[in-house]
Each structure stands twice: as structure tokens, then as C-alpha cells.
Coordinates of C-alpha atoms and ligand atoms in Angstrom, one line a residue:
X20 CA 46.1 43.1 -71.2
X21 CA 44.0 43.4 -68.0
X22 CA 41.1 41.4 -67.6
X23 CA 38.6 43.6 -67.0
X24 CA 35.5 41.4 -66.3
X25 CA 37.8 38.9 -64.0
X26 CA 38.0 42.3 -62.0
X27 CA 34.0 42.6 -62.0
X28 CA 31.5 41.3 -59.4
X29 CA 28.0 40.4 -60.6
X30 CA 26.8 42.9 -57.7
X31 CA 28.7 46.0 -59.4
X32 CA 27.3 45.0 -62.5
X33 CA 23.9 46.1 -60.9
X34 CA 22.5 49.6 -61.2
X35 CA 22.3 52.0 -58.6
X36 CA 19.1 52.4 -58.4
X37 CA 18.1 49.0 -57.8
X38 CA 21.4 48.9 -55.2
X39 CA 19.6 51.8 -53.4
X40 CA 16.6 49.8 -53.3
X41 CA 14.9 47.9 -50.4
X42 CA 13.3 44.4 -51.6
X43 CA 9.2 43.9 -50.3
X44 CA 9.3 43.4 -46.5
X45 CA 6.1 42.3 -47.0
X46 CA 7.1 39.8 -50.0
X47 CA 10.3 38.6 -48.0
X48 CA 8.6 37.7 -45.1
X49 CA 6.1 36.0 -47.2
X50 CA 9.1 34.3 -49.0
X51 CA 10.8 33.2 -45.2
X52 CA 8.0 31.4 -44.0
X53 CA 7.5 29.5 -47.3
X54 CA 11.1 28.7 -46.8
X55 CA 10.6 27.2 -43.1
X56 CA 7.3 25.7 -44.5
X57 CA 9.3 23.7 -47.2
X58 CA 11.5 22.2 -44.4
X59 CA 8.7 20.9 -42.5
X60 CA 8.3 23.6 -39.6
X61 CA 4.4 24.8 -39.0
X62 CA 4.0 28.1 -40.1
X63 CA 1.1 30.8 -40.1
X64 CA 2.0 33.6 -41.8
X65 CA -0.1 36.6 -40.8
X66 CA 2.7 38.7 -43.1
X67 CA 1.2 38.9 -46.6
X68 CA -1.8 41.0 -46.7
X69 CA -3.6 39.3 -49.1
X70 CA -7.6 37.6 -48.5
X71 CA -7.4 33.9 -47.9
X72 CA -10.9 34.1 -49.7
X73 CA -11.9 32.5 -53.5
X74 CA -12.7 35.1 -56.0
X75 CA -16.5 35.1 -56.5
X76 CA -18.4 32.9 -59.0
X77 CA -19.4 35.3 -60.9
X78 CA -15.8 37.1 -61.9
X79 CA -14.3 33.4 -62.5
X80 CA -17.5 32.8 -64.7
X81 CA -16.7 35.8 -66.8
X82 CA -13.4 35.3 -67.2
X83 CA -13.9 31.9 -68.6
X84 CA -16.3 33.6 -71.2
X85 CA -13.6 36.0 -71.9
X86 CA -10.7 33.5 -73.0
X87 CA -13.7 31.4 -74.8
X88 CA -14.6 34.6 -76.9
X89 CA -11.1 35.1 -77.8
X90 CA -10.4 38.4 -75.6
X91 CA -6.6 37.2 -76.4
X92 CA -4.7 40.4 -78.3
X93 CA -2.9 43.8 -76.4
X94 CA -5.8 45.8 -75.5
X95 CA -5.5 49.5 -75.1
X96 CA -2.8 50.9 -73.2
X97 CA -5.1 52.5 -70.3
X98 CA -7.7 49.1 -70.4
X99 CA -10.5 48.6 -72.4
X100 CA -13.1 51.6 -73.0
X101 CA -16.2 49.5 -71.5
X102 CA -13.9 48.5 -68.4
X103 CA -13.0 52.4 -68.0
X104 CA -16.7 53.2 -68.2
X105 CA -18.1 50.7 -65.8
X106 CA -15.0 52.2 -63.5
X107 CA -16.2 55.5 -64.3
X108 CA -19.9 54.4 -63.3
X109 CA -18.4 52.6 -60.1
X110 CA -16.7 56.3 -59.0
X111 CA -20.0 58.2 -59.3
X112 CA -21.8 54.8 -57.4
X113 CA -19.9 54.4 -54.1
X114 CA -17.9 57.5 -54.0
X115 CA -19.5 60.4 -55.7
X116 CA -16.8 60.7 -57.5
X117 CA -16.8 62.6 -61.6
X118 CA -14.0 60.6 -63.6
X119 CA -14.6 60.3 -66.7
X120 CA -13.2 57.6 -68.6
X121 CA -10.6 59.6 -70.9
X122 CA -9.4 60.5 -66.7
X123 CA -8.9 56.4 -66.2
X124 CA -5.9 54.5 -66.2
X125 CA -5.7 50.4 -65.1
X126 CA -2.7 48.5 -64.6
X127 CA -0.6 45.6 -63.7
X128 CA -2.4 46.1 -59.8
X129 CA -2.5 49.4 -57.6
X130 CA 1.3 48.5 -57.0
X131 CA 1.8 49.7 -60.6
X132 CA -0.6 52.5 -60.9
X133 CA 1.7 54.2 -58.0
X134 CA 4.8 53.1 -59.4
X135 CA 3.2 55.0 -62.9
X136 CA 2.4 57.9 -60.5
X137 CA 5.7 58.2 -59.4
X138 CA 7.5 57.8 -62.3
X139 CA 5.2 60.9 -63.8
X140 CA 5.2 63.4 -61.3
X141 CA 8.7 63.6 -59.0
X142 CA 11.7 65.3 -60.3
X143 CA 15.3 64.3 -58.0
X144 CA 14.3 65.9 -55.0
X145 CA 10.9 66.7 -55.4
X146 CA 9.1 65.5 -52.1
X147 CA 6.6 63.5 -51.3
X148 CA 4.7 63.7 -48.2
X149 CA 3.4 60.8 -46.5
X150 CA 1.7 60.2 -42.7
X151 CA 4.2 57.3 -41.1
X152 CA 2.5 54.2 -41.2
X153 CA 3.0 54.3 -44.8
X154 CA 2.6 51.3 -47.2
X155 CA 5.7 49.3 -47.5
X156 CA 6.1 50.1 -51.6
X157 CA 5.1 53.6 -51.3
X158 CA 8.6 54.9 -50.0
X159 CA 10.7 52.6 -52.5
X160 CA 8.6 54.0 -55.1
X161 CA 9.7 57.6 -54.5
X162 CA 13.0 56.9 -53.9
X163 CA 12.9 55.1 -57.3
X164 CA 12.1 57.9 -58.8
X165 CA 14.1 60.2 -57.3
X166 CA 11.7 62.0 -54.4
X167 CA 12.3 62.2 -51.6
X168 CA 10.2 60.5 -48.6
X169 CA 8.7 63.6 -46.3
X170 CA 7.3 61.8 -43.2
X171 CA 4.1 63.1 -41.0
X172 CA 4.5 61.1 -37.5
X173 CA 1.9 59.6 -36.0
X174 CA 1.5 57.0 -33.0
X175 CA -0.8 54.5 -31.8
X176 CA -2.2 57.6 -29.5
X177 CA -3.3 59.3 -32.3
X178 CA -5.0 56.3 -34.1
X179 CA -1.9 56.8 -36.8
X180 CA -3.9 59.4 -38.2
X181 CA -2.2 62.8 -38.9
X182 CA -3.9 66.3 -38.2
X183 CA -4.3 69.5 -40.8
X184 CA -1.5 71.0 -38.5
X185 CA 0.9 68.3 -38.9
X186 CA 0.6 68.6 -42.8
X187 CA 0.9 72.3 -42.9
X188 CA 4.3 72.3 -41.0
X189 CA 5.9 70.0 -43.3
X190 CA 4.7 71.8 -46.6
X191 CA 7.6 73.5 -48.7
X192 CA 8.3 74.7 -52.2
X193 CA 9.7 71.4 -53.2
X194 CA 6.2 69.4 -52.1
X195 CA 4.5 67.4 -55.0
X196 CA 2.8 65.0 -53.8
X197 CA 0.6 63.9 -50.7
X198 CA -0.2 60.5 -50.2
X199 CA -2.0 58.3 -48.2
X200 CA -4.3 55.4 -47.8
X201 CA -7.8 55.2 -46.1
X202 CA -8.4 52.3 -45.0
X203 CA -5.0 52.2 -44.0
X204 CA -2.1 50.0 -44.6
X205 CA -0.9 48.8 -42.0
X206 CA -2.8 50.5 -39.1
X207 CA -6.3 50.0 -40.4
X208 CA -7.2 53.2 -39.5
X209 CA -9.8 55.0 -41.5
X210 CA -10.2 59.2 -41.8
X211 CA -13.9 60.5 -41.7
X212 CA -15.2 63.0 -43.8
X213 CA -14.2 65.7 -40.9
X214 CA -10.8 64.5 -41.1
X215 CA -10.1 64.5 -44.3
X216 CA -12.3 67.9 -44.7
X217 CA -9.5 69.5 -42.3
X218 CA -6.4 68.1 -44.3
X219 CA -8.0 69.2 -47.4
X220 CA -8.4 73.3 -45.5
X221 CA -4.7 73.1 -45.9
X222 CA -3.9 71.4 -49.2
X223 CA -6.4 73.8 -51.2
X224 CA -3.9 76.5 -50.2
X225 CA -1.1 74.2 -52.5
X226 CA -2.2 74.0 -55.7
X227 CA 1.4 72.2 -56.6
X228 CA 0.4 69.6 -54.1
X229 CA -1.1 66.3 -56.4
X230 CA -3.2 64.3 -53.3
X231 CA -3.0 60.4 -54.1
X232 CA -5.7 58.7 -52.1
X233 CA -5.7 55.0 -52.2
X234 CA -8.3 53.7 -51.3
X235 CA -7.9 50.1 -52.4
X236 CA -9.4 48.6 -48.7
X237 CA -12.5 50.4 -49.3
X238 CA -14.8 47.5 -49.3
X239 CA -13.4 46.7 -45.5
X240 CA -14.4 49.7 -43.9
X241 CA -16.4 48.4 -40.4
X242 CA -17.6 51.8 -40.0
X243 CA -19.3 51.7 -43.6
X244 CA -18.3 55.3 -44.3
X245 CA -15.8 55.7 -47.0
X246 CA -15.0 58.7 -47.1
X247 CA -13.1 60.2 -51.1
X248 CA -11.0 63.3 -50.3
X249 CA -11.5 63.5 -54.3
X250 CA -15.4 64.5 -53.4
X251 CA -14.1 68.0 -51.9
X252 CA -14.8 70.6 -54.5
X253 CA -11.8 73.0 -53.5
X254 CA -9.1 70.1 -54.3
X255 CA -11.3 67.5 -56.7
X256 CA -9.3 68.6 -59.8
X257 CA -5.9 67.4 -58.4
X258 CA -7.1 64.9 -56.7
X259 CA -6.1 60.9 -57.8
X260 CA -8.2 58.1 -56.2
X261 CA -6.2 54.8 -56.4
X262 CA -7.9 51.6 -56.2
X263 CA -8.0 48.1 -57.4
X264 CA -9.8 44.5 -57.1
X265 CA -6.8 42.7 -55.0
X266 CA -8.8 43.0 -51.5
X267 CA -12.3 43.9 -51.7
X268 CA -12.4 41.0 -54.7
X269 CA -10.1 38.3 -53.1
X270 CA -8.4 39.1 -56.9
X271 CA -4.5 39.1 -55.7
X272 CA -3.1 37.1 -58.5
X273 CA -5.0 38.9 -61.3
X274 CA -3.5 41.8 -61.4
X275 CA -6.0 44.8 -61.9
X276 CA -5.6 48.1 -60.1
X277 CA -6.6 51.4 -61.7
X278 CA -6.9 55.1 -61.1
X279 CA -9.4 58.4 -61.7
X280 CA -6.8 61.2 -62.1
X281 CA -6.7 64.7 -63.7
X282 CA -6.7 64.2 -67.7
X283 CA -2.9 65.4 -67.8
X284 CA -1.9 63.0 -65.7
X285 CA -3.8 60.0 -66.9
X286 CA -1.9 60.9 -70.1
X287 CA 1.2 60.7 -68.5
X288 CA 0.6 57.3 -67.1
X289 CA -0.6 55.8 -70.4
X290 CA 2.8 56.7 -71.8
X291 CA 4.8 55.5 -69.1
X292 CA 2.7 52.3 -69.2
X293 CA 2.7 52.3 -73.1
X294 CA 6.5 52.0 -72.4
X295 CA 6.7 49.2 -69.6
X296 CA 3.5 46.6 -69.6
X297 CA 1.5 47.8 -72.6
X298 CA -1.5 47.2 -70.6
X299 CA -2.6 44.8 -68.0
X300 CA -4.2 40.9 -69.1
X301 CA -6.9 41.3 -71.0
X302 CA -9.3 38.4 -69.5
X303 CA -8.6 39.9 -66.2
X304 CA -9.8 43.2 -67.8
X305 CA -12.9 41.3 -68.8
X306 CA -13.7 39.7 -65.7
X307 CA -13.3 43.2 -64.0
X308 CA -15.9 44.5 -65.7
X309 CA -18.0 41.9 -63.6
X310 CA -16.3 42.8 -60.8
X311 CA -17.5 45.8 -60.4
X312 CA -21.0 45.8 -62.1
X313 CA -23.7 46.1 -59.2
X314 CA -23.6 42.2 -57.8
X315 CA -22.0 43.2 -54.2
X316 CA -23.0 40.8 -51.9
X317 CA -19.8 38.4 -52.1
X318 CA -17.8 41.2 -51.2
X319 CA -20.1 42.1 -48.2
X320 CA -20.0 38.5 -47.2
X321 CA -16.1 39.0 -47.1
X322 CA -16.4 41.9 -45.0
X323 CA -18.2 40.3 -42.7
X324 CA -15.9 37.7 -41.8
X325 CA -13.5 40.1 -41.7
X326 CA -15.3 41.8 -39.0
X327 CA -16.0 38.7 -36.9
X328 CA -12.5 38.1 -37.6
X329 CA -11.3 41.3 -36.1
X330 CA -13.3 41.2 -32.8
X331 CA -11.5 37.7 -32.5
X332 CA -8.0 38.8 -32.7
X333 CA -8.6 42.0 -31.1
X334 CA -9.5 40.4 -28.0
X335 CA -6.7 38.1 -28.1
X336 CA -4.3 40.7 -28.7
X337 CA -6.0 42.7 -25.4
X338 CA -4.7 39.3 -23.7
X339 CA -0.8 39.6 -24.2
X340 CA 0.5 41.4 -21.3
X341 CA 2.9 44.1 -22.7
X342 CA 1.2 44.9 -26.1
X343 CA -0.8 48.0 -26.5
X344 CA -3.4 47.3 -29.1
X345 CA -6.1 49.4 -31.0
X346 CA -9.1 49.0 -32.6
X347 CA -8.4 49.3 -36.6
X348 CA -11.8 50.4 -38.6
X349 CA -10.8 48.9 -41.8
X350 CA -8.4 46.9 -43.9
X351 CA -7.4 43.5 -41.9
X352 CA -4.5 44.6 -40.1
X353 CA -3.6 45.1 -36.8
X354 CA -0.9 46.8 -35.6
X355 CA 0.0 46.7 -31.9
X356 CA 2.9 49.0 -30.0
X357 CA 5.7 46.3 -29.1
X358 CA 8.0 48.7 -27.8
X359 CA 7.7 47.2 -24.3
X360 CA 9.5 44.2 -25.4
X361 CA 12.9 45.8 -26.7
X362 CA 15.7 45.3 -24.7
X363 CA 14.2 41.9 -23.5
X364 CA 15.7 38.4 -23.4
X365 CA 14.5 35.2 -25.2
X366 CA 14.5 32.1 -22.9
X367 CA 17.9 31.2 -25.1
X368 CA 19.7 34.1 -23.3
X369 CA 19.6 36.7 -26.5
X370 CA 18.7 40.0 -26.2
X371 CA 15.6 41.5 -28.8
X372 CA 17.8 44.6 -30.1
X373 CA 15.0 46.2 -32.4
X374 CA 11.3 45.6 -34.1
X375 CA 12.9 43.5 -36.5
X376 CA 15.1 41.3 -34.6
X377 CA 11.4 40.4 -32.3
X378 CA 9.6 39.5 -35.7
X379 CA 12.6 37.1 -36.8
X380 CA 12.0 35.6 -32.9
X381 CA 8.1 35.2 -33.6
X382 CA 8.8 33.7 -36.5
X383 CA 11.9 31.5 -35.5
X384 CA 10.6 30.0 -32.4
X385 CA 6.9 30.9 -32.2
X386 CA 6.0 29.9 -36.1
X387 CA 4.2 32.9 -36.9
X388 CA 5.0 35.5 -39.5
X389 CA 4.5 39.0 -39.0
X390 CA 5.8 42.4 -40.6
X391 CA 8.1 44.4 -38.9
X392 CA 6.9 48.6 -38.3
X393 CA 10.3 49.4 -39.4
X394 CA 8.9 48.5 -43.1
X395 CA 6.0 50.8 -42.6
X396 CA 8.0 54.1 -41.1
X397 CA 7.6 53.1 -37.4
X398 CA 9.9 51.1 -35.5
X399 CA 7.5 50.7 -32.5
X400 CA 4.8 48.3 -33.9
X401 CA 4.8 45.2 -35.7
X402 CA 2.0 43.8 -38.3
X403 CA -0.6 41.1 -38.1
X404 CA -2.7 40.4 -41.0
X405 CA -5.8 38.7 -40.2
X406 CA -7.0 37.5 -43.8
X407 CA -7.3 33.9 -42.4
X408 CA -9.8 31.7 -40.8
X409 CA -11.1 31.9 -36.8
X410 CA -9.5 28.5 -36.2
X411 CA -5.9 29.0 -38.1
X412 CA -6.1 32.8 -36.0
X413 CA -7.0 31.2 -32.6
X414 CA -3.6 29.0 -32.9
X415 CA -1.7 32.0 -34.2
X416 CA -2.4 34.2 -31.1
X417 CA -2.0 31.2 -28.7
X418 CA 1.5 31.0 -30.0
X419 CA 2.3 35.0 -30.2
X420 CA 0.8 35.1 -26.6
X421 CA 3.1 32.4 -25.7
X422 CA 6.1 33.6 -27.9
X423 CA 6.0 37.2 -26.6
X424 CA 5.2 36.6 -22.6
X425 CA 8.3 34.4 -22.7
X426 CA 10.4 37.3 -22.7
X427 CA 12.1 38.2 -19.9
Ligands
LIG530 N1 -2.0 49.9 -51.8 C1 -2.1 49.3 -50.6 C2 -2.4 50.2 -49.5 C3 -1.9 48.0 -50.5 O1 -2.0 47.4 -49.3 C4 -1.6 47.2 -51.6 C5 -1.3 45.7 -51.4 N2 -1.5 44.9 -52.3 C6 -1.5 47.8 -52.9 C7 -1.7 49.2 -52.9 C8 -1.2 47.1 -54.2 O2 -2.2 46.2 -54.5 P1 -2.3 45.4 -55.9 O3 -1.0 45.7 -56.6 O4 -2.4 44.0 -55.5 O5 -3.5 46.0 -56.6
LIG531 N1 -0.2 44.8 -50.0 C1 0.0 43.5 -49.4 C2 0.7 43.7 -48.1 O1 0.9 44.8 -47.7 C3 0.6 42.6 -50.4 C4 2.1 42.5 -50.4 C5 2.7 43.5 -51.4 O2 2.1 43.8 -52.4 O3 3.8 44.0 -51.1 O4 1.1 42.7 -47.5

């Protein structure tokens, strides 16, 4: 008799979905320069977008409390009630926001609360509408879940930001969902109230439309207006705000994001989460609570050495002959135009084919990591986090600088 598995490769064993699927440019990039770290070779990686600061005192302190009172059984599916109210009370705080906490869901970080999203509200084909620079996980998400990616262009020109007109001429019976972060990921652009009051003059014609704001840089804002498109009476019922503690807490590793959403919806996510995690870890639920109770000034101080941060790499960038750069309001990216370096040669003889190939050359022979814009929907750019301190940034540029004007 034929041997059936003999026949079978591990890779076919492998669903389609997951085949379809593009792995974390962020997390593989991350993953490459660990690599050339392990073999002795002087990395900086500027890829991961992730604060390079200690979580505060304070949060540690409770969570300690937490695992010495025992906090160590499943908790409820959305998070614990008192968590949900102090999230509830931290909407109405900073945002002027009305969630109540029935209307909250928290989970395994903002990475799941979209993926729960997702999974809840796209049928195949449904589409999902997204200005392009888009967060790396958004798109996989969608595809996941069998949307379909509906792309708003933007360029550094326009700050990345896309206009009410743009939004409109991409709207169609199959739209579900508009998403879109503020503070942006990648571009660090951030809408004003005006902006997002001219988007929202065109979604409150689309009641099928759900908007999905996240807003998890919202504590790195340098123009210290965040702006909720949730606070905008005409769409506030359909509107989901996404945030979490990963950035504005130096909480990466913890794993807490969480949501307001319309009651139907948080529904939906419970049982969808009720299905996959149960709920996220319960001292981390504890220690959120602390988190976002009133004490604010480590996160300020954060922000502020972002800021000083910023100017630093900003100028630098303004340096590199070749790169056009702009000046990002929030989050702790940068994300300069590169396109003038395409079709160059390295001092090796090889020609830089694409966005992608340049990024492997930084990393390969300048030592630094960056993102390719091909991750984030445009092919033109390339990322820079700058969650790291003055000095380790100083040497980064020095090397990109050197790296990039070696191109011929
Ligand atoms: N949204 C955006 C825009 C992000 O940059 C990130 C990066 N971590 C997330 C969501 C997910 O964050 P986490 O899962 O760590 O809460
Ligand atoms: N959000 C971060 C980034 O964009 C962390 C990486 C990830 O979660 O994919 O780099």
C-alpha cells in the first residue's frame, strides 16, 4: 500500500491560513539582529518599537502585592470588574470618553484586542479600510479573518495623514471597518480634532462602518492634544477606542491592552476571548489598576525623553544627504522617504533593488536595524524607532549617515 505520510511534507501539513500569512516584520527584524548579536557583531536595533524604559515603581510594587495576596486563579473573561472601572474612569479622565464597564474588554495586549476585533466583525470579503502607513499586524489580521485590506494612500507630503475625501472615494457596500492609529504607527503622525472632525462628516453617513481608533501612543503626543474620534456625538456609538499599557507604561512584556466598544461588540470579543486566552494574567490585571489610577508623572517623565530624544534624531536625520525626513508629533518613530537610494550601488558593487533589500544593507554592513515601509503599506520609507538613549542614538545615526551616503 502507498505510504501516504512518506508522500507528505511538514509544510503541507500546515493550514492555509497560516501559509497565507506574513510573519511580524517588526518581530523578524527584532529576531535578525539578536541573531547577529549572538555572533558577536555590534548591533542597535532601532526595529522593535518597544520603550527601552523600566516600568514605574509604583506598578511593579503592586504587582508584587498582587501575587503576595494570592491574585492567582482565571479571572473573568473581559478582566476584573475594578480594572474595567478604573478603565472606564481613565476614558472619561483623559478622553472624554462614556464607556461603561459592561462596554470593556482587556486582553493578552492591544495586538489581541484587534485580533478579537477582527475575528468578530469581517465576513470573507468584507473590507476593511485603512490609511497606508498602517501598523504591521493590522493587515495580517484582516487577512486572517478573511477581509480584505482597503488602502487610503498617503505620502510623506501629506504628513501620512489621509483627508475626508480620500475616505469617501474608497467607501462601498462591502465596508466594515475603518481603522487607524493616532499617534501613528509608524509615521508618528497625529490627527487634530479638525481632522478627525472632517473624517468623521463622512463616516456618520455609514452607519455599517465600525471606526477602530487605536490610540495606544497616546501618552507620546508632543503636541499634548489627543484627540478621541469616539468623543464625536454623530459616530460615538460605533465607535471602538483601542489602547493599552505597552508604550505609555514601558509595560511590553506584561501583556495588557483593552478596549471601550459598543455593548454588542464587547460581547462578541468576550466570547471569542472566552474561547482563545480566557483572559489575560491576572497580576498584570492588578498592577494595571495602578497603572492607570491618577499617579502620571513617570509616564510624563518618559515623554519627555522622548521629546528630547526626537529633536536629537530629527536633526541627524536632516544631515543625511538623500533622505527627506519629517517631523513626527507622537509615538517614537520616524519615518524618512528613502526612495532616493533605489537603484543605487553598495561600495561591494550590488545594486539596492527595493526598501527591503536597503534595510538588510543597513543592517548587514552598517549594524543598525530598521523596519522596512514595505511592512507598513509603503515601499518608499523605512522605520527608525527611537525608544533608546541619546548616546546609543548618536552612534546609530553616525552609522546610517555613513551607511547610506556610501551609496553610489
Ligand atoms: N497598536 C499599535 C499601533 C502598536 O504599535 C502596537 C505595538 N505594540 C500595538 C497595537 C500592540 O501593542 P501590545 O500588544 O503590546 O499592547
Ligand atoms: N508594536 C511594536 C512595533 O511596531 C512591537 C512589535 C510588534 O508587536 O509587532 O514595533
Amino acid at each position: 500500500m502507498e505510504n501516504i505520510l512518506e508522500k507528505t511534507t511538514t509544510e503541507n501539513l500546515l493550514s492555509n491560513r497560516v501559509k497565507a500569512m506574513e510573519a511580524s516584520a517588526t518581530l523578524a527584524m527584532a529576531a535578525k539582529s539578536r541573531e547577529l548579536k549572538a555572533k558577536g557583531i555590534d548591533v542597535i536595533a532601532l526595529s522593535l518599537g518597544e520603550p527601552d524604559f523600566d516600568t514605574p515603581e509604583h506598578i511593579k510594587q503592586a504587582a508584587k502585592e498582587a501575587i503576595d495576596a494570592n491574585y492567582s486563579h482565571y479571572t473573568p473573561v473581559p478582566g476584573y470588574l475594578d480594572l474595567r472601572e478604573a478603565i472606564s474612569n481613565k476614558f472619561k479622565r483623559d478622553n472624554n470618553l462614556d464607556y461603561s464597564p459592561e462596554q470593556i474588554v482587556t486582553s493578552t495586549g492591544a495586538k489581541q484586542t484587534l485580533a478579537n476585533l477582527m475575528m468578530c466583525l469581517l465576513n470573507e470579503g468584507d473590507e476593511a479600510i485603512m490609511p497606508v502607513p498602517y501598523w504591521v499586524s493590522y493587515a495580517a489580521q484582516i487577512k486572517l479573518a478573511g477581509g480584505k485590506v482597503i488602502e487610503i494612500s498617503t505620502n510623506i507630503d501629506t504628513d501620512f495623514k489621509c483627508t475626508a475625501e480620500q475616505l469617501e472615494a474608497v467607501i462601498t457596500d462591502r465596508s466594515k471597518i475603518f481603522l487607524f492609529s493616532s499617534p501613528c504607527n509608524p509615521s508618528g503622525s497625529v490627527y487634530t480634532k479638525e481632522e478627525l472632525e472632517a473624517l468623521v462628516g463622512v463616516l456618520k453617513k455609514y452607519p455599517k462602518i465600525t471606526i477602530i481608533s487605536d490610540e495606544i501612543y497616546e501618552h507620546i503626543n508632543f503636541t499634548d492634544k489627543h484627540a478621541s474620534i469616539g468623543c464625536f456625538e454623530a459616530v460615538k456609538d460605533r465607535v471602538v477606542t483601542v489602547n493599552g499599557l505597552s508604550k505609555g507604561f514601558a509595560m511590553t512584556g506584561w501583556r495588557l491592552g483593552y478596549m471601550g466598544a459598543p455593548l454588542w461588540l464587547a460581547k462578541a470579543c468576550g466570547k471569542i476571548q472566552g474561547q482563545f486566552t480566557s483572559a489575560t494574567c491576572s497580576i498584570t490585571q492588578r498592577a494595571a489598576i495602578a497603572a492607570l489610577g491618577d499617579y502620571l508623572e513617570p509616564t510624563y517623565k518618559m515623554k519627555d525623553e522622548f521629546a528630547k530624544r526626537k529633536k536629537l534624531v530629527h536633526g541627524k536625520l536632516n544631515e543625511i544627504e538623500g533622505l527627506k525626513v519629517n517631523d513626527p508629533q507622537g509615538a517614537f518613530y520616524f519615518f524618512p522617504d528613502a526612495s532616493s537610494f533605489i537603484g543605487k550601488s553598495t561600495p561591494a558593487g550590488e545594486v539596492i533593488n527595493d526598501m527591503d533589500e536597503l534595510c538588510m544593507h543597513i543592517l548587514n554592513e552598517g549594524h543598525v536595524a530598521v523596519v522596512t515601509g514595505s511592512a507598513f503599506g509603503i515601499k518608499e520609507c523605512f522605520r527608525i524607532s527611537y525608544a533608546m538613549s541619546e548616546e546609543v542614538l548618536t552612534e546609530a545615526m553616525r552609522r546610517l549617515k555613513a551607511c547610506l551616503e556610501a551609496l553610489s
